[in-house]
Tab-separated table of C-alpha atoms in Angstrom:
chain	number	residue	atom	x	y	z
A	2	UNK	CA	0.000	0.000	0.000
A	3	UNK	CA	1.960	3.159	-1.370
A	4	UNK	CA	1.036	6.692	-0.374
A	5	UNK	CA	-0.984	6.187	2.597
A	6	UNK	CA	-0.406	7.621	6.156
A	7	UNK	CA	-2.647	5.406	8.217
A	8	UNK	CA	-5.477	2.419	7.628
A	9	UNK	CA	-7.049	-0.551	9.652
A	10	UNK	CA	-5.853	-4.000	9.703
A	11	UNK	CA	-8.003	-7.092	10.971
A	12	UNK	CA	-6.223	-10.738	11.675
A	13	UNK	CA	-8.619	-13.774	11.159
A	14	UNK	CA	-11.788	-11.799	10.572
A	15	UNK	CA	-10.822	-9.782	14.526
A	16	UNK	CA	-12.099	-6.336	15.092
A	17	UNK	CA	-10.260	-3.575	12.963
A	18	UNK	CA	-7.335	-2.261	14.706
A	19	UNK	CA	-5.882	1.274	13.396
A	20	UNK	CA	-2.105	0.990	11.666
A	21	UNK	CA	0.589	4.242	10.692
A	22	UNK	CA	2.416	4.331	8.254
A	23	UNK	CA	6.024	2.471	9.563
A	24	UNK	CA	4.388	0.671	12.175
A	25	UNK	CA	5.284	-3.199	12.584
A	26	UNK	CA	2.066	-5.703	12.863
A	27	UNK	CA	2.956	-8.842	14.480
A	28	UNK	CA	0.300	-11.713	13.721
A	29	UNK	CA	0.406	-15.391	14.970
A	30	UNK	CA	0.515	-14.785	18.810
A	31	UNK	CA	-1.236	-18.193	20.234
A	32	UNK	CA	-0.997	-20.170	16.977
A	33	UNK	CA	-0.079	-23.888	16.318
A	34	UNK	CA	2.180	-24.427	13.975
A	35	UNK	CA	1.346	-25.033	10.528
A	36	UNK	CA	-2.097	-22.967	11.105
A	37	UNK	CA	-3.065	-20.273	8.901
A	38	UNK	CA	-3.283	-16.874	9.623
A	39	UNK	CA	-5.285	-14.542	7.778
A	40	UNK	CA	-4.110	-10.892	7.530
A	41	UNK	CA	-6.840	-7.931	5.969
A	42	UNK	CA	-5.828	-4.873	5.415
A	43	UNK	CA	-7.480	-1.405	4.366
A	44	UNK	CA	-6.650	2.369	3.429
A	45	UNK	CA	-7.549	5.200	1.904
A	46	UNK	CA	-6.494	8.390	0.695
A	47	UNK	CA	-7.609	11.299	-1.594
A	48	UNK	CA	-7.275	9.096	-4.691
A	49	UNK	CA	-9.712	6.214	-2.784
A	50	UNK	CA	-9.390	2.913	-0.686
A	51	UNK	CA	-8.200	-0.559	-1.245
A	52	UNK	CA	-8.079	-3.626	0.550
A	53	UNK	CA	-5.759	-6.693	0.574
A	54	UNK	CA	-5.659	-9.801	1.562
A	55	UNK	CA	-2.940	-11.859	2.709
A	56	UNK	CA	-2.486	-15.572	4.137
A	57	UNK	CA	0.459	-16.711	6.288
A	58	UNK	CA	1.042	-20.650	7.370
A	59	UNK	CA	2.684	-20.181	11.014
A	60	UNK	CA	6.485	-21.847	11.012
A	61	UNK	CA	7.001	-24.785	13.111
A	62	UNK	CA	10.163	-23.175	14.034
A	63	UNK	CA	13.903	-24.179	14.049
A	64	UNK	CA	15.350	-26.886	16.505
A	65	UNK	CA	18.869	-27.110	17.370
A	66	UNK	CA	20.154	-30.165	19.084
A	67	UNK	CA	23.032	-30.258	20.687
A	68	UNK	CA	25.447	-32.459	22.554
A	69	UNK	CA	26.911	-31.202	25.805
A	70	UNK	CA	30.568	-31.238	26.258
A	71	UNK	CA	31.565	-32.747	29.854
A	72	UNK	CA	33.236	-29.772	30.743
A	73	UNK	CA	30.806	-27.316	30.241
A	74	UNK	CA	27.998	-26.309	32.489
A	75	UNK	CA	24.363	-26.578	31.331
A	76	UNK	CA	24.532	-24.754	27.560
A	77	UNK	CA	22.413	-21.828	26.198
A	78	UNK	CA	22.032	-21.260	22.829
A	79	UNK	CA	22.179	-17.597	21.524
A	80	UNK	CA	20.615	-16.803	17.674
A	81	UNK	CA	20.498	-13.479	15.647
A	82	UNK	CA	19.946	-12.828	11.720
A	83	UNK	CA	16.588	-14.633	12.119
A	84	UNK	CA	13.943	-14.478	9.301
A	85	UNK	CA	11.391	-14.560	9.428
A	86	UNK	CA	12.475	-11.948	12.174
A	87	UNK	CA	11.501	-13.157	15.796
A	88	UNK	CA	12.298	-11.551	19.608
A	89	UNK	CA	15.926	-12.634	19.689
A	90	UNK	CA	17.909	-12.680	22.922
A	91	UNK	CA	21.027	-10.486	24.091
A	92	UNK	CA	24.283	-12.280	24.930
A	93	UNK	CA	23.287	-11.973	28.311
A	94	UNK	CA	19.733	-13.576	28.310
A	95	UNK	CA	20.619	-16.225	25.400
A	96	UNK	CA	17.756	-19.078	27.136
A	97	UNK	CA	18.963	-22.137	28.731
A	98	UNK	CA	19.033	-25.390	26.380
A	99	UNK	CA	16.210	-28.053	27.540
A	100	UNK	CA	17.859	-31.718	28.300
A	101	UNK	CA	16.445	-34.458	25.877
A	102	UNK	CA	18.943	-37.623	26.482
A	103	UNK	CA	22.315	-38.605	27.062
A	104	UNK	CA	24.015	-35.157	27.140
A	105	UNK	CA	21.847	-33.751	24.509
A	106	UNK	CA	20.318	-30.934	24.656
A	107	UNK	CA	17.311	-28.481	22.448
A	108	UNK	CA	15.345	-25.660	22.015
A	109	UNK	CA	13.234	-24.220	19.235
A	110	UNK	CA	13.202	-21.149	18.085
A	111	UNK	CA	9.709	-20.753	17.417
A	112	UNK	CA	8.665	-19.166	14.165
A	113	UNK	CA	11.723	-18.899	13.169
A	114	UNK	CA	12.853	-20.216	9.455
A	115	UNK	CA	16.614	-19.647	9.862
A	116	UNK	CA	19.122	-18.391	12.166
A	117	UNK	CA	22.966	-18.169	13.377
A	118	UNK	CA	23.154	-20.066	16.487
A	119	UNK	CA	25.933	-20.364	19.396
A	120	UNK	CA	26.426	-22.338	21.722
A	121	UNK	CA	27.453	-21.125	25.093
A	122	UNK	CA	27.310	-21.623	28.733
A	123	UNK	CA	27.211	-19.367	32.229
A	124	UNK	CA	31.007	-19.893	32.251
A	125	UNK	CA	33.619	-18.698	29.056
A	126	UNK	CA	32.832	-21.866	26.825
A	127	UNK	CA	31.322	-20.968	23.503
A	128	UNK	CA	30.960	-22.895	20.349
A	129	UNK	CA	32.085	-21.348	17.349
A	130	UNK	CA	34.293	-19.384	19.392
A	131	UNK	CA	34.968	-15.943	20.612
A	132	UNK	CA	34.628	-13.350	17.253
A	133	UNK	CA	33.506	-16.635	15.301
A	134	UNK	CA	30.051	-16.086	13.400
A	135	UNK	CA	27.571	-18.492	14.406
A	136	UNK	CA	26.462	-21.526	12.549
A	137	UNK	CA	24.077	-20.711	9.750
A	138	UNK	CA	20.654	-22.966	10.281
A	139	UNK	CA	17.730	-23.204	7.786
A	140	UNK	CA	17.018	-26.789	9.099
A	141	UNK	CA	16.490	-28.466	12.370
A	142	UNK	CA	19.632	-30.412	13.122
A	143	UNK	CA	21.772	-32.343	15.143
A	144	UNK	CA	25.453	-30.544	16.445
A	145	UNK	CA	28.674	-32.720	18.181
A	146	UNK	CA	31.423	-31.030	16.931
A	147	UNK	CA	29.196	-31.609	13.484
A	148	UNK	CA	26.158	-31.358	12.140
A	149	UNK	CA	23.843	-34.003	11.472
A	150	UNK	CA	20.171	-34.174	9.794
A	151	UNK	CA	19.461	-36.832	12.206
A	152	UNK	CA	20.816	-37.760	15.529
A	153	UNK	CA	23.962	-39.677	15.378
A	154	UNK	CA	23.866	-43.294	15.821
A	155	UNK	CA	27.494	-43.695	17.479
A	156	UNK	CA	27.708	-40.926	19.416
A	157	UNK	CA	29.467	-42.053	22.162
A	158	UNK	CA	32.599	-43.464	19.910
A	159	UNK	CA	35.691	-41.016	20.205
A	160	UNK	CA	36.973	-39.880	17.113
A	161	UNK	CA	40.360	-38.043	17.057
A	162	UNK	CA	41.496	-36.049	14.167
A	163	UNK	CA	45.602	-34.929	14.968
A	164	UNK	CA	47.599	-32.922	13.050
A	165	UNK	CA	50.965	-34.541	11.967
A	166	UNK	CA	53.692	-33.747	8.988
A	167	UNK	CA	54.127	-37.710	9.922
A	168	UNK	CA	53.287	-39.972	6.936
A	169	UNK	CA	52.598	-43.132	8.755
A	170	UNK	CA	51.037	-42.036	12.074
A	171	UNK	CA	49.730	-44.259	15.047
A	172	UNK	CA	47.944	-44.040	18.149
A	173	UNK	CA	48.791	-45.790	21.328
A	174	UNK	CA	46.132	-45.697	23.241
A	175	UNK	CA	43.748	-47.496	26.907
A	176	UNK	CA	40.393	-47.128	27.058
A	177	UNK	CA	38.626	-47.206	29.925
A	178	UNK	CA	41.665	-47.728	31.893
A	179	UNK	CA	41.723	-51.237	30.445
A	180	UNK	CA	44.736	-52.840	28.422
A	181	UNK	CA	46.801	-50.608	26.285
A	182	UNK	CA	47.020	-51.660	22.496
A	183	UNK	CA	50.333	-53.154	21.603
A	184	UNK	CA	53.117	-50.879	20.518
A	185	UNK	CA	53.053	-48.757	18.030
A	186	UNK	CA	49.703	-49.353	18.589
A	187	UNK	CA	47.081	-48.508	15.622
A	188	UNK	CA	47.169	-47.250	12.523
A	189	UNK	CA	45.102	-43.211	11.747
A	190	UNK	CA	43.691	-43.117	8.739
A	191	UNK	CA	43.698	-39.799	6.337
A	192	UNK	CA	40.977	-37.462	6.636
A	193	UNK	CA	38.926	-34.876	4.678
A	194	UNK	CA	41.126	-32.420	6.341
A	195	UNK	CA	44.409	-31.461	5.166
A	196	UNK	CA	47.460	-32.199	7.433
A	197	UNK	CA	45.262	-34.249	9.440
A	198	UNK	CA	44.988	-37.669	9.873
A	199	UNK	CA	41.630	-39.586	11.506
A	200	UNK	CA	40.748	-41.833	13.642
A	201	UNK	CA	37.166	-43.315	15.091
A	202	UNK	CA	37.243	-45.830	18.185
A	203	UNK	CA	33.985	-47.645	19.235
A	204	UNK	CA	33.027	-46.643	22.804
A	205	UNK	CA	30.407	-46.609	25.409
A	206	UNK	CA	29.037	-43.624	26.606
A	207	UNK	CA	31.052	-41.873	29.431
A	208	UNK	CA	34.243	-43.536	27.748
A	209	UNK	CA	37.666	-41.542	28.261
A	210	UNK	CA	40.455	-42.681	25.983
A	211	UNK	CA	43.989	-42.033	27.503
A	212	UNK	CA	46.944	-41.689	24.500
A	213	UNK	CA	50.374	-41.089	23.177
A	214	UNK	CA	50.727	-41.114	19.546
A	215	UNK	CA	53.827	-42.354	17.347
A	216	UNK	CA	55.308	-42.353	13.703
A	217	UNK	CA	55.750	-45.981	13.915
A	218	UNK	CA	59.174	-45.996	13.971
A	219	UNK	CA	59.986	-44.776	18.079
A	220	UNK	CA	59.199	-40.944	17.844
A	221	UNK	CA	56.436	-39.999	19.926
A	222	UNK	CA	54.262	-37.256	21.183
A	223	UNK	CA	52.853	-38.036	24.352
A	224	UNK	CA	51.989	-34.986	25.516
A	225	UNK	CA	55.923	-34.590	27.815
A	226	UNK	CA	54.785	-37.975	29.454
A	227	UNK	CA	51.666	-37.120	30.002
A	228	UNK	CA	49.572	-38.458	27.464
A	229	UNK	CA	46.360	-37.282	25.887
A	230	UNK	CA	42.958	-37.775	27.022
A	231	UNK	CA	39.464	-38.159	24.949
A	232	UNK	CA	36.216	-38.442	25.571
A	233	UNK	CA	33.184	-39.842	23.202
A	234	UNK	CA	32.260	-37.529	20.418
A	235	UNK	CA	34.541	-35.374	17.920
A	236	UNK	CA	37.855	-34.272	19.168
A	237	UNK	CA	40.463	-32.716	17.313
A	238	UNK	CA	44.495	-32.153	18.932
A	239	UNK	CA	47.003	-29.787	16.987
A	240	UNK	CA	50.159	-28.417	18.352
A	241	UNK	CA	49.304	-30.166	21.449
A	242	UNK	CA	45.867	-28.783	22.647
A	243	UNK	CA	42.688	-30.556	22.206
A	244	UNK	CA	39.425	-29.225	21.481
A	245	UNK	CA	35.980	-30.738	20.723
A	246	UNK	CA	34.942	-31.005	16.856
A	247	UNK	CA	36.288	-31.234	13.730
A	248	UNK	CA	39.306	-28.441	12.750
């Protein structure tokens, strides 16, 4: 509607309410998902009125799953850049993430289409990190260190992608504080990553994997005799520090 200062809008056949020029409408409030919403609106000016009509089907929203890292307190998901736009939160006030399972974790973001989300809790952990943008979502999905359509199968095995100019790298490694694999111990695979090779081990949930890791031929990094430790999910180790997901 172009050149008019004021009219009268009516949602699902509701009393007329009075509308300026510039001023937002919000429609929906109380909804289901997947209902319709009808939107009317009138105006007139010195040339005459019109009237439009306009029907909306109310977004189911967007879901984010995500699994927990053991260190972290209970995570909170902050979003921005959503469309269609909704009330997003500050930093500050980014709502607490609702425990499904097993360390996993969700909220919805409800009318919302798409989004950047982050991960965060009360503490200084954040995922993407500090100055990082967030993820872009236009689909509900599944985050540990990656994201997934549908929730992983295997999430409790411990993959390990490490960083190495070696061309033959292994890992020596004990899980669960049980027997430790014999020396040089097993093989890491290449990976989709450059300068990194891969590795997935089957565990249990709650595993921790304790390991040194070798060229196969007697030079080691072991962490200065302290070895590394894992835990179930995505980890990655470069230049000696570990951090969860991929690089």
């Amino acid at each position: 509607m172009q050149n008019v200062g004021e009219g009268a809008y009516s949602v699902n056949g509701a009393a007329e309410q009075s509308f300026m020029d510039g001023d937002a409408i919000t429609i929906g409030e109380g909804t289901e998902a997947g209902e319709e919403v009808t939107l009317q609106l009138k105006a007139e000016n010195e040339f005459g009125s019109t009237e439009e009509m306009y029907t909306f089907i109310k977004s189911p929203g967007l879901t984010a799953y995500f699994k927990n890292p053991d260190t972290w307190g209970t995570p909170h998901i902050y979003y921005y850049e959503t469309e269609p736009k909704v009330e997003e939160p500050s930093w500050g006030s980014a709502p607490e993430m609702e425990l499904v399972e097993n360390g996993w974790y969700k909220y919805t973001i409800e009318g919302a289409e798409s989004a950047r989300v982050l991960f965060k809790d009360a503490g200084a952990n954040q995922w993407p990190g500090p100055g990082e943008e967030g993820f872009y979502r236009d689909q509900d999905g599944w985050f540990d260190g990656e994201w997934h359509s549908e929730k992983p199968v295997q999430a409790n095995d411990i993959t390990i992608y490490y960083k190495t100019s070696w061309t033959n790298p292994h890992i020596h490694y004990s899980l669960n504080q049980e027997a430790w694999t014999t020396l040089p111990g097993v093989p890491l695979n290449s990976s989709e990553y450059e300068g990194y090779a891969k590795i997935t081990i089957e565990a249990e949930e709650g595993s921790q994997l304790r390991a040194a890791f070798n060229n196969g031929r007697g030079q080691w990094d072991n962490n200065q005799g302290r070895d590394y430790v894992f835990h179930s999910g995505i980890n990655t180790l470069a230049d000696g520090v570990i951090v969860r997901g991929t690089p």
